[in-house]
Every structure is written in C-alpha cells, then in structure tokens.
Amino acid sequence: MNMKLYRRIVVAVLSALSLAGCAATGGKAAADSTAVEPETVPPPVFEADSAYAYLKRQVDFGPRVPNTDAHRLTGQWLASELTRHGAVVTEQKATLTAFDGTQLMATNIMGRFNPSADDRVLLLAHWDCRPWADEDPDSKRHNDAVDGANDGASGVAVLLEIARLIKESGSSRGIDILFLDAEDWGTTNDDDSWALGAQYFMAHLPDGGNYRPSAAILLDMVGGKNATFCREYFSQKSAPGIADAVWATARAAGYGDYFPNRMGGAVTDDHVKLIEGGIPAIDIIDYRPGDGFNPTWHTVSDNLDNIDPATLKAVGQTLTNYLLAH
C-alpha cells in the first residue's frame, strides 16, 4: 500500500442504553405485574490462539507471492476453510498485469454467510505477499520475498476466526468475507499499481454487478506488536458513521489504547477501490502518526517473531462485538 498524510480531528459519538425497572407494591390479592426484558446474548469470545494458528498456517506455506506454489496452495486452503465454516464460496480467477508487465495468476476468494439476507456487511483482507523486502534496512535483502505474517496473514487470520464464530453463533446476519489477491505488487508513485485484486472485484461485482453491501471493513496489518489503529483519512471521509461505531465498540470493549480517537494518515489500500465504486468502506490498519507503518512493513522482519496475539485479540473482539452482539 502507498501512503499520503493528512490530519483531521474527529470526535466519536458514544451512545448509552438505559433500562427501566418496575416494582409492584403489596395488596390483599394484588396480581404480580412482572416486566419481561429481552434476553441479552453476549457476543462470542474471539480466540486469539485460534487466530494465531490460522496466521501461522499461512506463513508455513511460505511467502504467498502470486505465481508460486505457496500462493496456489494457500488459496486452496482458504477456500476450504471458508467452506468448512459454512460459507457459500465463490472464486474470481483472473490474469492481472502488474506495473512491471508481470502476468499475475490471481484469485479473489469470497465466502457468503446467509446469502439470502438483503442487508450485507463485507469484511475483507488481502492474502498475497509483497514480492520484495524493499523497505528492509539491509539493502542486500531487498530482493527477498516477505513472509507477510502481519501484512497479509494477520487480516486473513482474524477473518477466518470470525468465520468460525459466525457458524458457531448461528447468526442470521448477512456477512461476506472476501480475501483479495494481488494487493501488494505495487510501486511508489503509482496508486493504480496497488490493489489489483480489488480493482478486478469492483469491475466484476457479484449478483450480476448489483452487489452493494451497506458497509465494508478492511483489515490490514492487524497483528503487529505495539499496534496503533488511528482513523484513516479516506475511511473517515467515506463512512464516518461506520468508523464511529467501530471505534466506540473498541473503547467499550477495553481496547481504546489500540484504537485511539484521532486521525492517522491517508492510505491507498484496497478499501479505496470500493469507495471509488460507491461502497462505504473503512480501513483498520496499523499506522503510527509521525512514524508511519509498523516497522516490519515490507521487510524480512515481517515474520512470526513480530506477531502479538494480543493485537489479534483487540481487533478480532472489536469486530466480533460490532457484528455479532445482540
């Protein structure tokens, strides 16, 4: 992803619920009048260990760079996992041309839960890896592929665990999970060279081109140590209500330190392609104002050693509460 920096102050709006109770006074033969309150069902518990296992499984395949065996095998596994969790799975296969002329054999993988539900929420993450560690401090490593433990595998891992929880909870909500390909084969100063899978998805929307989720939430780099998820500029401009709700949910769950109520940067990521196509979308991404992306970004250090299950928990439980609390 490519980054441009803007700043804006946003104040989140919190809502509170109040419950009124009734009391009956005694009489000779007074009938009880007992108010029956609707049962409150707590959201499922997001299991960080399970998410970490999903993350590790991806890394164990090797760098998921398009046109490699690791990439092909990972794609097959992702489709099978979504199917195992009860989703109706479809795949978009395409040959996409990268900025350097490379023909990328790409696959977008979509799992749909309760496909007959009209109102739908789209959750997405990219599953491919950066072909080069071009941000590594050691220039001799710049041609090495990146493990993508955080940049790629973390978002996918959180969504796979959420897929498991959707099945276990029996939720009737219309939720779609989309794993986008060919996001990370981009070059500086060419925004259109990034997010090739997202571009293809928007040009070939499901439902005969009529697919229009009411909200889309992108996860990117959501497993790193000391992560900070500030509000992203394009997200705030496109869908401030969604951002307000997610950040308020994070604070209510005790994860306000991970989700500070302040603006970060403007990040050219998969969600921008959705926004351009009229879909309200936000990006939950680790970007630290003044420091930039997570320090392992596009380096050989983006590996399992630099993943923190507590970060996966903070993002995963926040999203679970937002989607499945009722």
Short mmCIF file of N, CA, C and O in Angstrom, two decimals, residues 49-165:
data_model
loop_
_atom_site.label_atom_id
_atom_site.label_comp_id
_atom_site.label_asym_id
_atom_site.label_seq_id
_atom_site.Cartn_x
_atom_site.Cartn_y
_atom_site.Cartn_z
N ASP A 49 -5.69 -17.41 20.25
CA ASP A 49 -4.85 -18.57 19.93
C ASP A 49 -5.30 -19.21 18.61
O ASP A 49 -4.47 -19.66 17.82
N SER A 50 -6.61 -19.25 18.40
CA SER A 50 -7.12 -19.80 17.15
C SER A 50 -6.72 -18.92 15.97
O SER A 50 -6.29 -19.41 14.92
N ALA A 51 -6.84 -17.61 16.14
CA ALA A 51 -6.44 -16.69 15.08
C ALA A 51 -4.95 -16.82 14.78
O ALA A 51 -4.53 -16.80 13.61
N TYR A 52 -4.15 -16.94 15.83
CA TYR A 52 -2.71 -17.10 15.63
C TYR A 52 -2.41 -18.38 14.85
O TYR A 52 -1.52 -18.41 13.99
N ALA A 53 -3.14 -19.45 15.15
CA ALA A 53 -2.93 -20.71 14.42
C ALA A 53 -3.26 -20.53 12.94
O ALA A 53 -2.56 -21.07 12.06
N TYR A 54 -4.32 -19.79 12.64
CA TYR A 54 -4.65 -19.50 11.24
C TYR A 54 -3.53 -18.69 10.58
O TYR A 54 -3.19 -18.89 9.42
N LEU A 55 -2.98 -17.76 11.33
CA LEU A 55 -1.89 -16.93 10.81
C LEU A 55 -0.66 -17.79 10.53
O LEU A 55 -0.06 -17.70 9.45
N LYS A 56 -0.29 -18.60 11.49
CA LYS A 56 0.90 -19.45 11.35
C LYS A 56 0.74 -20.41 10.17
O LYS A 56 1.71 -20.67 9.43
N ARG A 57 -0.46 -20.93 9.99
CA ARG A 57 -0.68 -21.87 8.88
C ARG A 57 -0.38 -21.20 7.54
O ARG A 57 0.21 -21.83 6.65
N GLN A 58 -0.76 -19.97 7.40
CA GLN A 58 -0.46 -19.25 6.16
C GLN A 58 1.04 -19.08 5.97
O GLN A 58 1.58 -19.33 4.88
N VAL A 59 1.71 -18.64 7.03
CA VAL A 59 3.16 -18.41 6.94
C VAL A 59 3.89 -19.71 6.63
O VAL A 59 4.89 -19.73 5.90
N ASP A 60 3.39 -20.82 7.17
CA ASP A 60 4.03 -22.11 6.94
C ASP A 60 4.01 -22.53 5.47
O ASP A 60 4.86 -23.31 5.03
N PHE A 61 3.07 -22.02 4.71
CA PHE A 61 3.06 -22.30 3.27
C PHE A 61 4.26 -21.65 2.58
O PHE A 61 4.69 -22.10 1.51
N GLY A 62 4.80 -20.59 3.17
CA GLY A 62 5.85 -19.80 2.54
C GLY A 62 5.26 -18.49 2.05
O GLY A 62 4.04 -18.26 2.14
N PRO A 63 6.08 -17.58 1.53
CA PRO A 63 5.57 -16.31 1.01
C PRO A 63 4.51 -16.54 -0.07
O PRO A 63 4.76 -17.23 -1.05
N ARG A 64 3.32 -15.96 0.12
CA ARG A 64 2.20 -16.17 -0.79
C ARG A 64 2.26 -15.19 -1.95
O ARG A 64 1.35 -14.39 -2.20
N VAL A 65 3.35 -15.25 -2.67
CA VAL A 65 3.56 -14.37 -3.83
C VAL A 65 2.86 -14.99 -5.04
O VAL A 65 3.02 -16.18 -5.31
N PRO A 66 2.07 -14.21 -5.77
CA PRO A 66 1.39 -14.76 -6.94
C PRO A 66 2.35 -15.50 -7.88
O PRO A 66 3.52 -15.13 -8.01
N ASN A 67 1.84 -16.56 -8.49
CA ASN A 67 2.56 -17.41 -9.44
C ASN A 67 3.50 -18.41 -8.77
O ASN A 67 4.33 -19.02 -9.44
N THR A 68 3.37 -18.59 -7.45
CA THR A 68 4.19 -19.57 -6.74
C THR A 68 3.32 -20.70 -6.21
O THR A 68 2.09 -20.55 -6.07
N ASP A 69 3.94 -21.83 -5.89
CA ASP A 69 3.20 -22.95 -5.31
C ASP A 69 2.61 -22.58 -3.95
O ASP A 69 1.50 -23.00 -3.61
N ALA A 70 3.37 -21.80 -3.16
CA ALA A 70 2.86 -21.38 -1.85
C ALA A 70 1.56 -20.60 -2.00
O ALA A 70 0.60 -20.78 -1.23
N HIS A 71 1.53 -19.76 -2.99
CA HIS A 71 0.33 -18.96 -3.26
C HIS A 71 -0.83 -19.85 -3.68
O HIS A 71 -1.95 -19.74 -3.15
N ARG A 72 -0.60 -20.75 -4.57
CA ARG A 72 -1.65 -21.63 -5.08
C ARG A 72 -2.23 -22.51 -3.96
O ARG A 72 -3.45 -22.63 -3.81
N LEU A 73 -1.35 -23.11 -3.16
CA LEU A 73 -1.79 -24.00 -2.09
C LEU A 73 -2.54 -23.23 -1.00
O LEU A 73 -3.52 -23.72 -0.43
N THR A 74 -2.08 -22.02 -0.70
CA THR A 74 -2.77 -21.20 0.30
C THR A 74 -4.17 -20.86 -0.16
O THR A 74 -5.14 -20.91 0.62
N GLY A 75 -4.32 -20.52 -1.44
CA GLY A 75 -5.63 -20.19 -1.97
C GLY A 75 -6.61 -21.35 -1.83
O GLY A 75 -7.78 -21.17 -1.47
N GLN A 76 -6.13 -22.55 -2.12
CA GLN A 76 -6.98 -23.72 -1.98
C GLN A 76 -7.41 -23.92 -0.53
O GLN A 76 -8.56 -24.26 -0.24
N TRP A 77 -6.46 -23.73 0.38
CA TRP A 77 -6.74 -23.89 1.81
C TRP A 77 -7.75 -22.86 2.30
O TRP A 77 -8.68 -23.18 3.06
N LEU A 78 -7.60 -21.60 1.87
CA LEU A 78 -8.53 -20.55 2.29
C LEU A 78 -9.96 -20.87 1.86
O LEU A 78 -10.90 -20.72 2.65
N ALA A 79 -10.11 -21.30 0.63
CA ALA A 79 -11.45 -21.64 0.14
C ALA A 79 -12.04 -22.80 0.94
O ALA A 79 -13.24 -22.79 1.30
N SER A 80 -11.21 -23.78 1.26
CA SER A 80 -11.71 -24.94 2.01
C SER A 80 -12.08 -24.56 3.43
O SER A 80 -13.06 -25.09 4.00
N GLU A 81 -11.34 -23.64 4.06
CA GLU A 81 -11.65 -23.21 5.42
C GLU A 81 -12.97 -22.44 5.47
O GLU A 81 -13.79 -22.64 6.37
N LEU A 82 -13.19 -21.55 4.52
CA LEU A 82 -14.45 -20.83 4.49
C LEU A 82 -15.62 -21.80 4.29
O LEU A 82 -16.67 -21.67 4.94
N THR A 83 -15.43 -22.77 3.42
CA THR A 83 -16.47 -23.78 3.20
C THR A 83 -16.73 -24.57 4.48
O THR A 83 -17.88 -24.83 4.85
N ARG A 84 -15.65 -24.94 5.17
CA ARG A 84 -15.78 -25.72 6.41
C ARG A 84 -16.58 -24.96 7.47
O ARG A 84 -17.29 -25.56 8.28
N HIS A 85 -16.47 -23.64 7.43
CA HIS A 85 -17.19 -22.82 8.41
C HIS A 85 -18.59 -22.44 7.93
O HIS A 85 -19.24 -21.58 8.56
N GLY A 86 -19.04 -23.04 6.86
CA GLY A 86 -20.43 -22.87 6.46
C GLY A 86 -20.71 -21.79 5.45
O GLY A 86 -21.88 -21.50 5.16
N ALA A 87 -19.68 -21.19 4.87
CA ALA A 87 -19.90 -20.14 3.87
C ALA A 87 -20.15 -20.74 2.50
O ALA A 87 -19.66 -21.83 2.18
N VAL A 88 -20.89 -20.01 1.70
CA VAL A 88 -21.03 -20.34 0.27
C VAL A 88 -19.87 -19.64 -0.45
O VAL A 88 -19.79 -18.41 -0.47
N VAL A 89 -18.96 -20.42 -1.01
CA VAL A 89 -17.70 -19.89 -1.51
C VAL A 89 -17.71 -19.77 -3.03
O VAL A 89 -18.13 -20.70 -3.74
N THR A 90 -17.24 -18.63 -3.51
CA THR A 90 -17.01 -18.43 -4.93
C THR A 90 -15.60 -17.88 -5.12
O THR A 90 -15.05 -17.24 -4.21
N GLU A 91 -15.04 -18.12 -6.28
CA GLU A 91 -13.69 -17.64 -6.58
C GLU A 91 -13.70 -16.85 -7.89
O GLU A 91 -14.35 -17.25 -8.85
N GLN A 92 -12.99 -15.75 -7.89
CA GLN A 92 -12.75 -14.98 -9.11
C GLN A 92 -11.31 -15.22 -9.53
O GLN A 92 -10.38 -14.80 -8.83
N LYS A 93 -11.11 -15.88 -10.62
CA LYS A 93 -9.76 -16.13 -11.13
C LYS A 93 -9.50 -15.20 -12.31
O LYS A 93 -10.36 -15.04 -13.18
N ALA A 94 -8.33 -14.59 -12.31
CA ALA A 94 -8.01 -13.64 -13.37
C ALA A 94 -6.50 -13.56 -13.56
O ALA A 94 -5.73 -13.82 -12.64
N THR A 95 -6.10 -13.21 -14.75
CA THR A 95 -4.70 -12.90 -15.04
C THR A 95 -4.59 -11.38 -15.07
O THR A 95 -5.18 -10.72 -15.93
N LEU A 96 -3.85 -10.84 -14.11
CA LEU A 96 -3.75 -9.40 -13.94
C LEU A 96 -2.34 -8.93 -14.30
O LEU A 96 -1.36 -9.61 -13.98
N THR A 97 -2.25 -7.80 -14.93
CA THR A 97 -0.95 -7.29 -15.38
C THR A 97 -0.39 -6.31 -14.36
O THR A 97 -1.00 -5.27 -14.07
N ALA A 98 0.76 -6.65 -13.78
CA ALA A 98 1.41 -5.78 -12.79
C ALA A 98 2.11 -4.62 -13.50
O ALA A 98 2.28 -4.61 -14.72
N PHE A 99 2.54 -3.64 -12.71
CA PHE A 99 3.16 -2.43 -13.27
C PHE A 99 4.40 -2.74 -14.10
O PHE A 99 4.75 -2.02 -15.03
N ASP A 100 5.09 -3.86 -13.74
CA ASP A 100 6.32 -4.22 -14.44
C ASP A 100 6.07 -5.19 -15.59
O ASP A 100 7.01 -5.74 -16.17
N GLY A 101 4.80 -5.41 -15.93
CA GLY A 101 4.45 -6.29 -17.03
C GLY A 101 4.25 -7.74 -16.66
O GLY A 101 3.82 -8.54 -17.49
N THR A 102 4.54 -8.10 -15.41
CA THR A 102 4.35 -9.49 -14.97
C THR A 102 2.88 -9.86 -15.00
O THR A 102 2.02 -9.10 -14.55
N GLN A 103 2.58 -11.04 -15.55
CA GLN A 103 1.22 -11.55 -15.57
C GLN A 103 0.97 -12.34 -14.28
O GLN A 103 1.62 -13.36 -14.04
N LEU A 104 0.08 -11.85 -13.46
CA LEU A 104 -0.18 -12.45 -12.15
C LEU A 104 -1.41 -13.34 -12.22
O LEU A 104 -2.51 -12.88 -12.57
N MET A 105 -1.24 -14.60 -11.86
CA MET A 105 -2.36 -15.53 -11.78
C MET A 105 -3.02 -15.33 -10.42
O MET A 105 -2.55 -15.83 -9.39
N ALA A 106 -4.10 -14.57 -10.42
CA ALA A 106 -4.70 -14.11 -9.17
C ALA A 106 -6.06 -14.75 -8.93
O ALA A 106 -6.76 -15.12 -9.88
N THR A 107 -6.41 -14.85 -7.63
CA THR A 107 -7.71 -15.39 -7.24
C THR A 107 -8.27 -14.61 -6.07
O THR A 107 -7.65 -14.55 -5.00
N ASN A 108 -9.43 -13.99 -6.25
CA ASN A 108 -10.20 -13.43 -5.14
C ASN A 108 -11.13 -14.52 -4.63
O ASN A 108 -11.79 -15.20 -5.42
N ILE A 109 -11.18 -14.68 -3.31
CA ILE A 109 -11.96 -15.75 -2.70
C ILE A 109 -13.01 -15.13 -1.78
O ILE A 109 -12.68 -14.38 -0.86
N MET A 110 -14.27 -15.46 -2.02
CA MET A 110 -15.37 -14.87 -1.26
C MET A 110 -16.23 -15.94 -0.60
O MET A 110 -16.64 -16.90 -1.26
N GLY A 111 -16.48 -15.78 0.69
CA GLY A 111 -17.38 -16.66 1.42
C GLY A 111 -18.58 -15.87 1.91
O GLY A 111 -18.42 -14.84 2.57
N ARG A 112 -19.80 -16.34 1.61
CA ARG A 112 -21.01 -15.62 1.95
C ARG A 112 -21.81 -16.40 3.00
O ARG A 112 -22.12 -17.58 2.80
N PHE A 113 -22.14 -15.71 4.08
CA PHE A 113 -22.94 -16.29 5.15
C PHE A 113 -24.36 -15.72 5.06
O PHE A 113 -24.54 -14.52 4.93
N ASN A 114 -25.33 -16.61 5.14
CA ASN A 114 -26.73 -16.22 4.99
C ASN A 114 -26.93 -15.41 3.70
O ASN A 114 -27.33 -14.24 3.73
N PRO A 115 -26.63 -16.01 2.56
CA PRO A 115 -26.64 -15.27 1.29
C PRO A 115 -27.99 -14.70 0.90
O PRO A 115 -28.05 -13.80 0.06
N SER A 116 -29.08 -15.19 1.50
CA SER A 116 -30.40 -14.65 1.15
C SER A 116 -30.72 -13.35 1.88
O SER A 116 -31.69 -12.66 1.53
N ALA A 117 -29.94 -12.99 2.90
CA ALA A 117 -30.17 -11.74 3.63
C ALA A 117 -29.90 -10.55 2.72
O ALA A 117 -28.89 -10.50 2.02
N ASP A 118 -30.81 -9.58 2.75
CA ASP A 118 -30.67 -8.42 1.86
C ASP A 118 -29.57 -7.48 2.32
O ASP A 118 -28.72 -7.05 1.52
N ASP A 119 -29.59 -7.12 3.60
CA ASP A 119 -28.58 -6.19 4.11
C ASP A 119 -27.30 -6.96 4.40
O ASP A 119 -27.31 -7.93 5.16
N ARG A 120 -26.18 -6.51 3.83
CA ARG A 120 -24.94 -7.28 3.94
C ARG A 120 -23.78 -6.40 4.41
O ARG A 120 -23.71 -5.20 4.09
N VAL A 121 -22.90 -7.02 5.18
CA VAL A 121 -21.65 -6.38 5.60
C VAL A 121 -20.50 -7.16 4.97
O VAL A 121 -20.48 -8.39 5.00
N LEU A 122 -19.57 -6.44 4.39
CA LEU A 122 -18.42 -7.05 3.73
C LEU A 122 -17.17 -6.86 4.58
O LEU A 122 -16.82 -5.73 4.95
N LEU A 123 -16.51 -7.97 4.91
CA LEU A 123 -15.23 -7.94 5.61
C LEU A 123 -14.16 -8.41 4.63
O LEU A 123 -14.36 -9.41 3.94
N LEU A 124 -13.04 -7.73 4.59
CA LEU A 124 -12.04 -8.11 3.60
C LEU A 124 -10.61 -7.90 4.10
O LEU A 124 -10.36 -7.12 5.02
N ALA A 125 -9.70 -8.63 3.46
CA ALA A 125 -8.27 -8.53 3.72
C ALA A 125 -7.56 -9.09 2.49
O ALA A 125 -8.12 -9.92 1.76
N HIS A 126 -6.34 -8.64 2.25
CA HIS A 126 -5.58 -9.22 1.14
C HIS A 126 -4.77 -10.41 1.66
O HIS A 126 -4.33 -10.43 2.80
N TRP A 127 -4.60 -11.43 0.79
CA TRP A 127 -3.92 -12.65 1.25
C TRP A 127 -2.59 -12.89 0.55
O TRP A 127 -1.88 -13.85 0.89
N ASP A 128 -2.20 -12.04 -0.37
CA ASP A 128 -0.91 -12.19 -1.06
C ASP A 128 0.20 -11.49 -0.27
O ASP A 128 -0.06 -10.73 0.66
N CYS A 129 1.44 -11.78 -0.66
CA CYS A 129 2.62 -11.21 -0.01
C CYS A 129 3.39 -10.28 -0.96
O CYS A 129 3.36 -10.46 -2.18
N ARG A 130 4.10 -9.36 -0.37
CA ARG A 130 4.99 -8.49 -1.13
C ARG A 130 6.11 -9.33 -1.73
O ARG A 130 6.76 -10.12 -1.03
N PRO A 131 6.39 -9.18 -3.05
CA PRO A 131 7.45 -9.99 -3.68
C PRO A 131 8.86 -9.60 -3.25
O PRO A 131 9.79 -10.41 -3.39
N TRP A 132 9.01 -8.38 -2.74
CA TRP A 132 10.35 -7.90 -2.40
C TRP A 132 10.33 -7.18 -1.05
O TRP A 132 9.39 -6.46 -0.74
N ALA A 133 11.40 -7.35 -0.28
CA ALA A 133 11.53 -6.66 1.02
C ALA A 133 12.22 -5.32 0.78
O ALA A 133 13.29 -5.04 1.33
N ASP A 134 11.59 -4.49 -0.03
CA ASP A 134 12.25 -3.27 -0.49
C ASP A 134 12.37 -2.19 0.57
O ASP A 134 13.05 -1.18 0.35
N GLU A 135 11.74 -2.37 1.74
CA GLU A 135 11.89 -1.42 2.84
C GLU A 135 12.83 -1.94 3.92
O GLU A 135 12.98 -1.31 4.97
N ASP A 136 13.48 -3.08 3.67
CA ASP A 136 14.36 -3.65 4.68
C ASP A 136 15.60 -2.77 4.88
O ASP A 136 16.14 -2.23 3.90
N PRO A 137 16.04 -2.60 6.13
CA PRO A 137 17.24 -1.79 6.38
C PRO A 137 18.48 -2.32 5.67
O PRO A 137 19.40 -1.55 5.36
N ASP A 138 18.52 -3.63 5.40
CA ASP A 138 19.65 -4.24 4.71
C ASP A 138 19.35 -4.31 3.22
O ASP A 138 18.52 -5.11 2.78
N SER A 139 20.02 -3.49 2.44
CA SER A 139 19.75 -3.42 1.01
C SER A 139 20.01 -4.75 0.30
O SER A 139 19.45 -5.01 -0.77
N LYS A 140 20.84 -5.60 0.91
CA LYS A 140 21.11 -6.91 0.30
C LYS A 140 19.89 -7.82 0.36
O LYS A 140 19.85 -8.85 -0.35
N ARG A 141 18.90 -7.48 1.20
CA ARG A 141 17.70 -8.30 1.33
C ARG A 141 16.52 -7.78 0.49
O ARG A 141 15.43 -8.35 0.53
N HIS A 142 16.73 -6.72 -0.26
CA HIS A 142 15.62 -6.07 -0.96
C HIS A 142 14.95 -6.95 -2.01
O HIS A 142 13.79 -6.69 -2.37
N ASN A 143 15.62 -7.93 -2.50
CA ASN A 143 15.01 -8.83 -3.49
C ASN A 143 14.39 -10.08 -2.87
O ASN A 143 13.85 -10.92 -3.59
N ASP A 144 14.45 -10.18 -1.55
CA ASP A 144 13.86 -11.34 -0.86
C ASP A 144 12.35 -11.15 -0.73
O ASP A 144 11.86 -10.04 -0.49
N ALA A 145 11.61 -12.23 -0.88
CA ALA A 145 10.17 -12.18 -0.65
C ALA A 145 9.89 -12.00 0.84
O ALA A 145 10.72 -12.33 1.68
N VAL A 146 8.70 -11.48 1.14
CA VAL A 146 8.31 -11.18 2.51
C VAL A 146 7.38 -12.28 3.03
O VAL A 146 6.48 -12.72 2.32
N ASP A 147 7.60 -12.73 4.28
CA ASP A 147 6.70 -13.73 4.87
C ASP A 147 5.27 -13.23 4.99
O ASP A 147 4.32 -14.01 4.94
N GLY A 148 5.11 -11.92 5.20
CA GLY A 148 3.77 -11.36 5.28
C GLY A 148 2.97 -11.85 6.46
O GLY A 148 1.75 -12.02 6.37
N ALA A 149 3.62 -12.08 7.59
CA ALA A 149 2.90 -12.52 8.78
C ALA A 149 1.90 -11.46 9.23
O ALA A 149 0.75 -11.78 9.58
N ASN A 150 2.32 -10.21 9.22
CA ASN A 150 1.44 -9.11 9.59
C ASN A 150 0.74 -8.53 8.36
O ASN A 150 -0.48 -8.42 8.32
N ASP A 151 1.53 -8.20 7.35
CA ASP A 151 1.00 -7.57 6.14
C ASP A 151 0.43 -8.65 5.21
O ASP A 151 1.08 -9.07 4.24
N GLY A 152 -0.78 -9.06 5.53
CA GLY A 152 -1.45 -10.09 4.74
C GLY A 152 -2.07 -11.14 5.63
O GLY A 152 -3.30 -11.24 5.76
N ALA A 153 -1.25 -11.96 6.27
CA ALA A 153 -1.76 -13.11 7.02
C ALA A 153 -2.58 -12.71 8.25
O ALA A 153 -3.53 -13.42 8.62
N SER A 154 -2.26 -11.58 8.88
CA SER A 154 -2.97 -11.22 10.11
C SER A 154 -4.44 -10.90 9.85
O SER A 154 -5.33 -11.37 10.57
N GLY A 155 -4.72 -10.11 8.82
CA GLY A 155 -6.10 -9.79 8.50
C GLY A 155 -6.90 -11.02 8.12
O GLY A 155 -8.04 -11.20 8.54
N VAL A 156 -6.29 -11.88 7.32
CA VAL A 156 -6.95 -13.13 6.92
C VAL A 156 -7.23 -13.99 8.14
O VAL A 156 -8.32 -14.59 8.28
N ALA A 157 -6.26 -14.08 9.06
CA ALA A 157 -6.43 -14.91 10.25
C ALA A 157 -7.59 -14.43 11.12
O ALA A 157 -8.39 -15.23 11.62
N VAL A 158 -7.69 -13.13 11.32
CA VAL A 158 -8.80 -12.59 12.11
C VAL A 158 -10.13 -12.93 11.44
O VAL A 158 -11.10 -13.33 12.11
N LEU A 159 -10.20 -12.81 10.13
CA LEU A 159 -11.47 -13.08 9.44
C LEU A 159 -11.81 -14.57 9.43
O LEU A 159 -12.99 -14.93 9.48
N LEU A 160 -10.81 -15.43 9.40
CA LEU A 160 -11.10 -16.86 9.49
C LEU A 160 -11.66 -17.23 10.86
O LEU A 160 -12.57 -18.05 10.98
N GLU A 161 -11.12 -16.63 11.91
CA GLU A 161 -11.65 -16.88 13.24
C GLU A 161 -13.08 -16.33 13.37
O GLU A 161 -13.95 -16.96 13.98
N ILE A 162 -13.32 -15.17 12.77
CA ILE A 162 -14.68 -14.63 12.78
C ILE A 162 -15.62 -15.53 11.99
O ILE A 162 -16.78 -15.74 12.39
N ALA A 163 -15.15 -16.12 10.90
CA ALA A 163 -15.97 -17.07 10.14
C ALA A 163 -16.37 -18.23 11.03
O ALA A 163 -17.53 -18.70 11.00
N ARG A 164 -15.44 -18.72 11.82
CA ARG A 164 -15.74 -19.82 12.74
C ARG A 164 -16.81 -19.40 13.74
O ARG A 164 -17.74 -20.16 14.05
N LEU A 165 -16.72 -18.17 14.25
CA LEU A 165 -17.67 -17.68 15.23
C LEU A 165 -19.05 -17.44 14.62
O LEU A 165 -20.08 -17.62 15.29
#
